[in-house]
């Protein structure tokens, strides 16, 4: 239970704040491409020059177009399980809502969704968003997977509090088990039956342990899932702690989603403009350039340069140097403190531009700081917050990949708490090896390239 509690504590956040954030990711249902199927809209964009000709993207778009036609006119319904009922439940039998843990056929009555995977920057999100905009469906939702799971954990906590003391069957001495993922799934399904997940990834044991039951309930209620990911389903939560308990979810996901591999070029790097907002210390006067950028940005704000404190989840986040909606910070202030995803979401809500000074070369010797930096950039990117960076290495060399890094004191403490011996199978988990961070950093570099472009800088106002 310790890893689960650790994961929940790390991602803890106020449910009301997450609801506000999640609602902001669900556009008002004004169908932008009414009467246009995804393939037609895609070809229209290619013809107009908005998208480049790309045979791999076209093949993926064809699969999305087939899905669009499969779900046209579809209305979800809950699959009734065989056996059970009121008297069965009364006398200790299984209820209709229960599914055996090995039930991989949950949702077989509904159309299959699509799981799009491939390397970074190849257009997975662009194609999924095009598909989403074409779907004339009121009950649909487009959400980043990390934000979705943060909200799920908050709802699970609320469900457990509402449940109170466990119920007991009158003919049993044992408490009747309560599955908190069921009411959470009910709530999600009432809101949406088409869910499009961006950046589907599993790195947290708290997520890994509940996904099978949560999605079993969702699929039984007829939910259709579309997802983008950098990983093949079989590589999700690779080398994670207690991964054996996660494996049934992989089978369920592959049963309910067709796979589409998208291999192409990294368009984010191609799109980089001549101007840059990334300054390398030693190759240029990075400090002067950062000061100049801050001065220019401050001229557009109706405020003075001052410290600022953000109160969040009962504690204060203080930043030494801000001006209006501009945060002038550094790597130590943002990544050397014990900040988490919910803290970075607050930063993304309060500031439209963040200056990050003195970013060191990142490696597994500073794994915790590296994880925070990856989470920070992902959060700022998803919120279209503008970023200016000074760093000790060029962007392509910002992350140093090396083997044989010593185990940190933090990891040693965690291994002791979990009774994991060095050299054992569990000690090779991605939690300790940093494999997940090395994989994620490729995405971070790609995003940082895009975040330098003039097109990205012009997006923040529209995104808000």
Coordinates of C-alpha atoms in Angstrom, one line a residue:
X1 CA 0.0 0.0 0.0
X2 CA 2.9 2.4 0.6
X3 CA 3.7 3.1 -3.1
X4 CA 0.0 3.8 -3.8
X5 CA -0.1 6.3 -0.8
X6 CA 3.1 7.9 -2.0
X7 CA 1.7 8.4 -5.5
X8 CA -1.5 9.8 -4.2
X9 CA 0.3 12.2 -1.9
X10 CA 2.5 13.5 -4.7
X11 CA -0.4 14.2 -7.1
X12 CA -2.8 15.5 -4.4
X13 CA -4.8 18.6 -5.4
X14 CA -8.1 20.3 -4.8
X15 CA -10.9 18.6 -6.7
X16 CA -12.6 21.9 -7.4
X17 CA -9.5 23.4 -8.9
X18 CA -9.0 20.4 -11.1
X19 CA -12.6 20.5 -12.3
X20 CA -12.0 24.1 -13.4
X21 CA -8.9 23.1 -15.2
X22 CA -10.5 20.1 -16.9
X23 CA -13.5 22.1 -18.0
X24 CA -11.2 24.5 -19.7
X25 CA -9.9 21.6 -21.8
X26 CA -13.4 20.7 -23.1
X27 CA -14.3 23.1 -25.9
X28 CA -17.9 24.4 -26.2
X29 CA -19.7 22.1 -28.6
X30 CA -19.7 24.3 -31.6
X31 CA -18.8 21.9 -34.4
X32 CA -16.1 23.7 -36.3
X33 CA -16.1 21.4 -39.3
X34 CA -19.8 20.6 -39.6
X35 CA -20.6 18.1 -42.3
X36 CA -16.9 17.4 -43.0
X37 CA -15.5 14.0 -42.3
X38 CA -12.0 13.9 -40.9
X39 CA -10.4 12.7 -44.1
X40 CA -12.0 15.6 -46.1
X41 CA -10.9 18.1 -43.6
X42 CA -7.4 16.7 -43.6
X43 CA -7.1 16.8 -47.4
X44 CA -8.4 20.4 -47.3
X45 CA -5.6 21.4 -45.0
X46 CA -3.0 19.6 -47.1
X47 CA -4.3 21.4 -50.2
X48 CA -4.2 24.8 -48.5
X49 CA -0.7 24.2 -47.2
X50 CA -1.6 24.1 -43.5
X51 CA -0.3 20.6 -43.4
X52 CA 2.5 19.0 -45.4
X53 CA 2.0 16.0 -47.6
X54 CA 2.8 13.0 -45.4
X55 CA 1.8 9.4 -46.4
X56 CA 2.2 8.2 -42.8
X57 CA -0.1 10.8 -41.5
X58 CA -2.6 10.1 -44.3
X59 CA -2.7 6.4 -43.3
X60 CA -3.4 7.3 -39.7
X61 CA -6.0 9.8 -40.8
X62 CA -7.8 7.0 -42.8
X63 CA -8.0 5.0 -39.6
X64 CA -9.5 7.9 -37.8
X65 CA -11.9 8.5 -40.6
X66 CA -13.1 4.8 -40.4
X67 CA -13.6 5.3 -36.7
X68 CA -15.6 8.5 -37.4
X69 CA -18.0 6.4 -39.6
X70 CA -18.2 3.6 -37.0
X71 CA -19.4 5.8 -34.2
X72 CA -21.7 7.9 -36.4
X73 CA -25.2 7.4 -34.9
X74 CA -23.8 5.2 -32.1
X75 CA -25.5 5.5 -28.7
X76 CA -23.7 3.8 -25.8
X77 CA -25.5 1.3 -23.6
X78 CA -24.3 -0.7 -20.6
X79 CA -23.7 -4.4 -21.1
X80 CA -25.7 -6.5 -18.7
X81 CA -23.7 -9.3 -17.2
X82 CA -25.1 -12.7 -17.0
X83 CA -26.3 -14.0 -13.7
X84 CA -26.6 -12.1 -10.5
X85 CA -29.3 -9.6 -9.5
X86 CA -30.9 -8.3 -6.4
X87 CA -31.3 -11.7 -4.6
X88 CA -27.9 -12.8 -5.7
X89 CA -26.4 -9.6 -4.2
X90 CA -28.5 -9.9 -1.1
X91 CA -27.2 -13.4 -0.4
X92 CA -23.6 -12.5 -1.0
X93 CA -23.3 -13.2 -4.8
X94 CA -21.8 -10.9 -7.4
X95 CA -23.7 -7.8 -8.4
X96 CA -24.3 -6.9 -12.0
X97 CA -21.7 -4.2 -11.8
X98 CA -18.9 -6.6 -10.9
X99 CA -16.5 -7.8 -13.5
X100 CA -13.9 -10.5 -12.9
X101 CA -10.4 -9.2 -13.0
X102 CA -9.5 -11.2 -16.1
X103 CA -12.5 -10.0 -18.1
X104 CA -10.9 -8.7 -21.3
X105 CA -14.2 -8.6 -23.2
X106 CA -15.6 -5.7 -21.3
X107 CA -17.1 -3.3 -23.8
X108 CA -17.2 -5.8 -26.7
X109 CA -20.7 -4.4 -27.6
X110 CA -19.2 -1.0 -28.4
X111 CA -17.2 0.2 -31.4
X112 CA -13.4 -0.1 -31.0
X113 CA -11.4 3.1 -30.5
X114 CA -8.0 3.9 -31.8
X115 CA -4.6 4.1 -30.0
X116 CA -2.1 6.2 -32.0
X117 CA 1.5 5.8 -31.0
X118 CA 4.9 6.9 -32.4
X119 CA 7.8 9.2 -31.8
X120 CA 7.6 12.8 -30.7
X121 CA 6.5 15.7 -33.0
X122 CA 5.1 13.5 -35.8
X123 CA 1.5 15.0 -35.6
X124 CA -0.4 12.5 -33.5
X125 CA -2.1 15.2 -31.4
X126 CA -2.9 17.3 -34.6
X127 CA -4.7 14.4 -36.2
X128 CA -6.6 13.4 -33.1
X129 CA -7.7 17.0 -32.6
X130 CA -8.9 17.2 -36.2
X131 CA -10.9 14.1 -35.7
X132 CA -12.3 15.4 -32.4
X133 CA -13.4 18.7 -34.0
X134 CA -15.2 16.8 -36.8
X135 CA -17.3 14.6 -34.4
X136 CA -20.7 16.2 -34.0
X137 CA -21.2 14.6 -30.6
X138 CA -22.4 16.5 -27.5
X139 CA -21.0 14.0 -25.0
X140 CA -17.3 14.1 -26.0
X141 CA -14.2 15.1 -24.1
X142 CA -10.6 15.9 -25.0
X143 CA -8.2 15.8 -22.1
X144 CA -4.5 15.4 -21.3
X145 CA -4.1 12.0 -19.6
X146 CA -2.2 13.3 -16.6
X147 CA -4.8 15.9 -15.8
X148 CA -7.5 13.2 -16.2
X149 CA -5.9 10.8 -13.7
X150 CA -5.3 13.6 -11.2
X151 CA -9.0 14.3 -11.3
X152 CA -9.8 10.6 -11.0
X153 CA -7.7 10.2 -7.8
X154 CA -9.5 13.3 -6.3
X155 CA -12.9 11.7 -7.2
X156 CA -11.8 8.4 -5.7
X157 CA -11.0 10.1 -2.4
X158 CA -14.4 11.8 -2.4
X159 CA -16.1 8.5 -3.2
X160 CA -14.4 6.8 -0.2
X161 CA -15.4 9.6 2.1
X162 CA -19.0 9.4 0.9
X163 CA -19.0 5.6 1.5
X164 CA -18.2 5.9 5.1
X165 CA -18.1 2.6 7.1
X166 CA -18.1 -0.4 4.9
X167 CA -21.4 -2.2 4.4
X168 CA -21.8 -5.8 5.5
X169 CA -23.9 -8.5 3.9
X170 CA -26.3 -9.8 6.6
X171 CA -25.1 -13.4 6.1
X172 CA -21.4 -12.5 6.3
X173 CA -18.9 -11.5 8.9
X174 CA -16.7 -9.9 6.3
X175 CA -17.1 -6.4 4.9
X176 CA -18.6 -6.2 1.5
X177 CA -15.8 -4.8 -0.8
X178 CA -16.2 -1.3 -2.0
X179 CA -14.8 -0.4 -5.4
X180 CA -14.4 3.4 -5.6
X181 CA -13.6 3.3 -9.3
X182 CA -17.2 2.4 -10.1
X183 CA -18.9 5.6 -9.0
X184 CA -16.0 7.6 -10.6
X185 CA -16.6 5.7 -13.9
X186 CA -20.3 6.4 -13.7
X187 CA -19.6 10.1 -13.3
X188 CA -17.2 10.1 -16.3
X189 CA -19.6 8.2 -18.5
X190 CA -22.5 10.5 -17.7
X191 CA -20.5 13.4 -19.0
X192 CA -18.8 11.8 -22.1
X193 CA -18.9 8.6 -24.1
X194 CA -16.1 9.6 -26.6
X195 CA -12.9 10.4 -24.7
X196 CA -9.8 11.6 -26.6
X197 CA -6.6 11.3 -24.4
X198 CA -3.5 13.2 -25.3
X199 CA -0.2 11.9 -24.1
X200 CA -1.4 8.6 -22.7
X201 CA 1.4 7.5 -20.4
X202 CA 1.7 5.6 -17.1
X203 CA 4.6 6.4 -14.8
X204 CA 2.9 6.4 -11.5
X205 CA 2.1 3.3 -9.5
X206 CA -1.0 4.9 -8.1
X207 CA -2.3 5.2 -11.7
X208 CA -1.1 1.7 -12.7
X209 CA -3.0 0.0 -9.8
X210 CA -6.4 1.3 -10.7
X211 CA -6.5 1.6 -14.5
X212 CA -7.8 -2.0 -15.1
X213 CA -10.8 -1.6 -12.9
X214 CA -11.6 2.0 -13.9
X215 CA -11.5 1.2 -17.6
X216 CA -13.3 -2.1 -17.3
X217 CA -16.2 -0.1 -15.9
X218 CA -15.9 2.6 -18.6
X219 CA -15.8 0.1 -21.4
X220 CA -18.8 -1.8 -20.0
X221 CA -20.7 1.5 -20.2
X222 CA -19.9 1.8 -23.9
X223 CA -17.1 4.4 -23.8
X224 CA -15.0 4.8 -26.9
X225 CA -11.4 5.8 -26.4
X226 CA -9.0 7.6 -28.8
X227 CA -5.5 8.1 -27.4
X228 CA -2.1 9.4 -28.5
X229 CA 1.1 8.1 -26.9
X230 CA 4.8 7.8 -27.5
X231 CA 4.7 4.2 -26.4
X232 CA 3.2 1.0 -27.8
X233 CA 0.6 -0.3 -25.3
X234 CA 2.9 -3.2 -24.3
X235 CA 5.6 -0.7 -23.3
X236 CA 3.3 1.3 -21.0
X237 CA 4.6 1.4 -17.4
X238 CA 7.7 -0.5 -18.6
X239 CA 9.8 -1.9 -15.6
X240 CA 7.4 -0.2 -13.2
X241 CA 6.9 -1.3 -9.6
X242 CA 4.4 -4.2 -9.3
X243 CA 3.9 -4.2 -13.1
X244 CA 2.5 -7.7 -13.0
X245 CA -0.7 -6.1 -11.6
X246 CA -0.8 -3.7 -14.5
X247 CA -0.5 -6.2 -17.3
X248 CA -4.2 -7.1 -17.5
X249 CA -5.0 -3.5 -18.4
X250 CA -2.7 -3.7 -21.4
X251 CA -4.7 -6.6 -22.7
X252 CA -8.0 -4.8 -22.1
X253 CA -6.7 -1.7 -23.9
X254 CA -5.6 -3.6 -26.9
X255 CA -8.9 -5.4 -27.1
X256 CA -10.9 -2.1 -27.1
X257 CA -8.6 0.0 -29.3
X258 CA -7.1 -0.7 -32.7
X259 CA -3.5 0.3 -33.0
X260 CA -2.1 2.9 -35.4
X261 CA 1.7 3.5 -35.5
X262 CA 2.6 6.9 -36.8
X263 CA 6.3 7.2 -37.8
X264 CA 7.3 10.5 -39.5
X265 CA 9.6 13.4 -39.1
X266 CA 9.7 15.7 -36.1
X267 CA 7.7 18.7 -37.4
X268 CA 8.4 20.7 -34.3
X269 CA 12.1 20.9 -35.1
X270 CA 11.4 21.8 -38.7
X271 CA 9.1 24.6 -37.6
X272 CA 11.8 26.4 -35.4
X273 CA 12.2 30.0 -36.5
X274 CA 15.4 31.9 -36.9
X275 CA 14.8 33.7 -33.6
X276 CA 15.4 31.9 -30.4
X277 CA 14.3 32.2 -26.8
X278 CA 16.9 29.7 -25.7
X279 CA 20.2 31.2 -24.7
X280 CA 23.3 29.0 -24.1
X281 CA 25.6 30.3 -21.3
X282 CA 29.1 30.7 -22.6
X283 CA 28.1 30.9 -26.2
X284 CA 26.3 34.2 -25.8
X285 CA 25.7 36.8 -23.1
X286 CA 22.8 34.8 -21.7
X287 CA 22.3 36.9 -18.6
X288 CA 22.0 40.1 -20.6
X289 CA 19.7 38.5 -23.1
X290 CA 17.4 37.2 -20.3
X291 CA 17.4 40.6 -18.7
X292 CA 16.5 42.2 -22.0
X293 CA 13.6 39.8 -22.6
X294 CA 12.3 40.4 -19.1
X295 CA 12.5 44.2 -19.6
X296 CA 10.6 44.0 -23.0
X297 CA 7.9 41.7 -21.6
X298 CA 7.5 43.9 -18.4
X299 CA 6.8 46.9 -20.6
X300 CA 3.5 45.3 -21.7
X301 CA 2.4 44.7 -18.1
X302 CA 0.5 47.1 -15.8
X303 CA 2.5 46.2 -12.7
X304 CA 5.8 46.6 -10.9
X305 CA 8.6 44.1 -10.4
X306 CA 7.9 42.4 -7.0
X307 CA 7.9 39.1 -5.2
X308 CA 4.6 37.1 -5.4
X309 CA 3.1 34.4 -3.3
X310 CA 0.5 31.9 -4.6
X311 CA -1.5 30.0 -1.9
X312 CA -2.2 26.5 -3.1
X313 CA -3.5 23.4 -1.2
X314 CA -2.9 25.0 2.1
X315 CA 0.7 26.2 1.5
X316 CA 2.4 29.2 0.0
X317 CA 4.5 29.2 -3.3
X318 CA 6.7 32.3 -3.2
X319 CA 8.6 33.6 -6.2
X320 CA 11.1 36.3 -5.8
X321 CA 10.7 38.2 -9.1
X322 CA 7.4 38.7 -11.0
X323 CA 5.7 41.4 -13.0
X324 CA 2.1 41.1 -13.7
X325 CA 1.7 37.7 -15.5
X326 CA 5.4 37.3 -16.1
X327 CA 7.5 35.0 -13.8
X328 CA 11.3 35.6 -13.8
X329 CA 12.7 32.5 -12.1
X330 CA 15.5 30.0 -12.2
X331 CA 16.0 26.3 -12.3
X332 CA 16.6 26.0 -8.5
X333 CA 13.5 27.9 -7.6
X334 CA 11.3 25.8 -9.9
X335 CA 12.9 22.4 -9.8
X336 CA 15.1 22.2 -6.6
X337 CA 12.1 22.7 -4.4
X338 CA 9.6 19.8 -3.7
X339 CA 7.0 21.0 -6.3
X340 CA 4.6 18.7 -8.2
X341 CA 2.3 18.7 -11.1
X342 CA -0.5 20.6 -9.3
X343 CA 2.0 23.4 -8.4
X344 CA 3.1 23.7 -12.0
X345 CA -0.6 23.9 -13.0
X346 CA -1.0 26.9 -10.7
X347 CA 2.0 28.6 -12.3
X348 CA 0.5 28.0 -15.8
X349 CA -2.8 29.5 -14.6
X350 CA -1.2 32.7 -13.1
X351 CA 1.5 33.5 -15.7
X352 CA 1.5 33.7 -19.5
X353 CA 5.4 33.8 -19.7
X354 CA 8.0 32.1 -17.6
X355 CA 11.7 32.8 -17.7
X356 CA 13.9 29.9 -16.5
X357 CA 17.5 30.9 -15.8
X358 CA 20.6 28.7 -15.3
X359 CA 19.3 25.3 -16.4
X360 CA 22.1 22.8 -15.9
X361 CA 22.9 19.7 -18.0
X362 CA 20.4 17.2 -16.7
X363 CA 21.4 13.6 -15.9
X364 CA 20.4 10.8 -13.5
X365 CA 22.5 12.2 -10.7
X366 CA 19.8 14.9 -10.3
X367 CA 16.9 12.6 -11.2
X368 CA 14.3 14.3 -8.9
X369 CA 15.1 17.8 -10.4
X370 CA 15.1 16.3 -13.9
X371 CA 11.6 14.8 -13.3
X372 CA 10.3 18.1 -12.1
X373 CA 11.8 19.9 -15.1
X374 CA 10.1 17.5 -17.5
X375 CA 6.7 17.9 -15.7
X376 CA 7.2 21.7 -15.7
X377 CA 7.8 21.9 -19.4
X378 CA 4.9 19.5 -20.2
X379 CA 2.5 21.5 -18.1
X380 CA 3.6 24.9 -19.6
X381 CA 3.4 23.4 -23.1
X382 CA -0.1 22.1 -22.5
X383 CA -1.3 25.5 -21.3
X384 CA 0.5 27.3 -24.1
X385 CA 2.6 29.3 -21.6
X386 CA 5.6 31.1 -23.2
X387 CA 9.0 30.1 -22.1
X388 CA 12.5 31.8 -22.2
X389 CA 15.4 29.7 -21.0
X390 CA 19.1 30.2 -20.3
X391 CA 21.0 26.9 -20.0
X392 CA 24.6 25.6 -19.7
X393 CA 24.2 23.3 -22.8
X394 CA 22.6 23.6 -26.2
X395 CA 19.2 22.1 -26.5
X396 CA 20.2 18.9 -28.1
X397 CA 22.8 18.3 -25.3
X398 CA 20.6 19.4 -22.4
X399 CA 20.1 15.8 -21.3
X400 CA 23.1 13.6 -20.7
X401 CA 22.4 9.9 -21.2
X402 CA 24.8 7.7 -19.2
X403 CA 24.8 4.3 -17.6
X404 CA 26.1 3.4 -14.2
X405 CA 24.9 6.4 -12.3
X406 CA 25.1 5.8 -8.5
X407 CA 21.9 5.3 -6.6
X408 CA 20.8 8.5 -4.9
X409 CA 20.2 8.9 -1.2
X410 CA 16.5 9.5 -1.9
X411 CA 16.2 6.3 -3.9
X412 CA 18.1 4.3 -1.2
X413 CA 15.6 5.5 1.4
X414 CA 12.6 4.6 -0.9
X415 CA 14.1 1.1 -1.5
X416 CA 14.6 0.6 2.3
X417 CA 11.0 1.7 2.9
X418 CA 9.7 -0.8 0.3
X419 CA 12.1 -3.5 1.5
X420 CA 13.8 -3.7 -1.9
X421 CA 17.3 -5.1 -2.1
X422 CA 19.9 -3.6 -4.4
X423 CA 20.4 -5.9 -7.3
X424 CA 17.0 -7.4 -7.1
X425 CA 14.4 -7.4 -9.9
X426 CA 12.4 -4.5 -8.3
X427 CA 15.6 -2.4 -7.9
X428 CA 15.7 -2.3 -11.7
X429 CA 12.3 -0.6 -11.8
X430 CA 12.1 2.6 -13.9
X431 CA 11.5 4.4 -10.6
X432 CA 15.2 3.9 -9.8
X433 CA 16.9 3.5 -13.2
X434 CA 15.4 6.7 -14.7
X435 CA 14.4 4.9 -17.9
X436 CA 11.1 6.6 -18.0
X437 CA 12.7 10.0 -17.7
X438 CA 15.2 9.2 -20.5
X439 CA 12.3 8.3 -22.7
X440 CA 10.3 11.4 -21.7
X441 CA 13.1 13.8 -22.3
X442 CA 13.0 13.2 -26.1
X443 CA 9.4 14.6 -25.9
X444 CA 10.6 17.5 -23.7
X445 CA 13.4 18.5 -26.2
X446 CA 10.9 18.3 -29.1
X447 CA 8.4 20.6 -27.2
X448 CA 11.1 23.1 -26.3
X449 CA 12.0 23.4 -30.0
X450 CA 8.3 24.2 -30.8
X451 CA 8.1 26.6 -27.8
X452 CA 10.7 28.8 -29.5
X453 CA 8.7 29.4 -32.6
X454 CA 6.7 32.6 -33.3
X455 CA 3.7 30.4 -34.1
X456 CA 3.8 29.0 -30.6
X457 CA 4.2 32.4 -29.0
X458 CA 1.1 33.7 -30.8
X459 CA -1.0 30.8 -29.5
X460 CA -1.1 31.7 -25.8
X461 CA -3.7 34.4 -26.2
X462 CA -6.0 32.2 -28.3
X463 CA -5.5 29.3 -25.9
X464 CA -6.7 31.4 -23.0

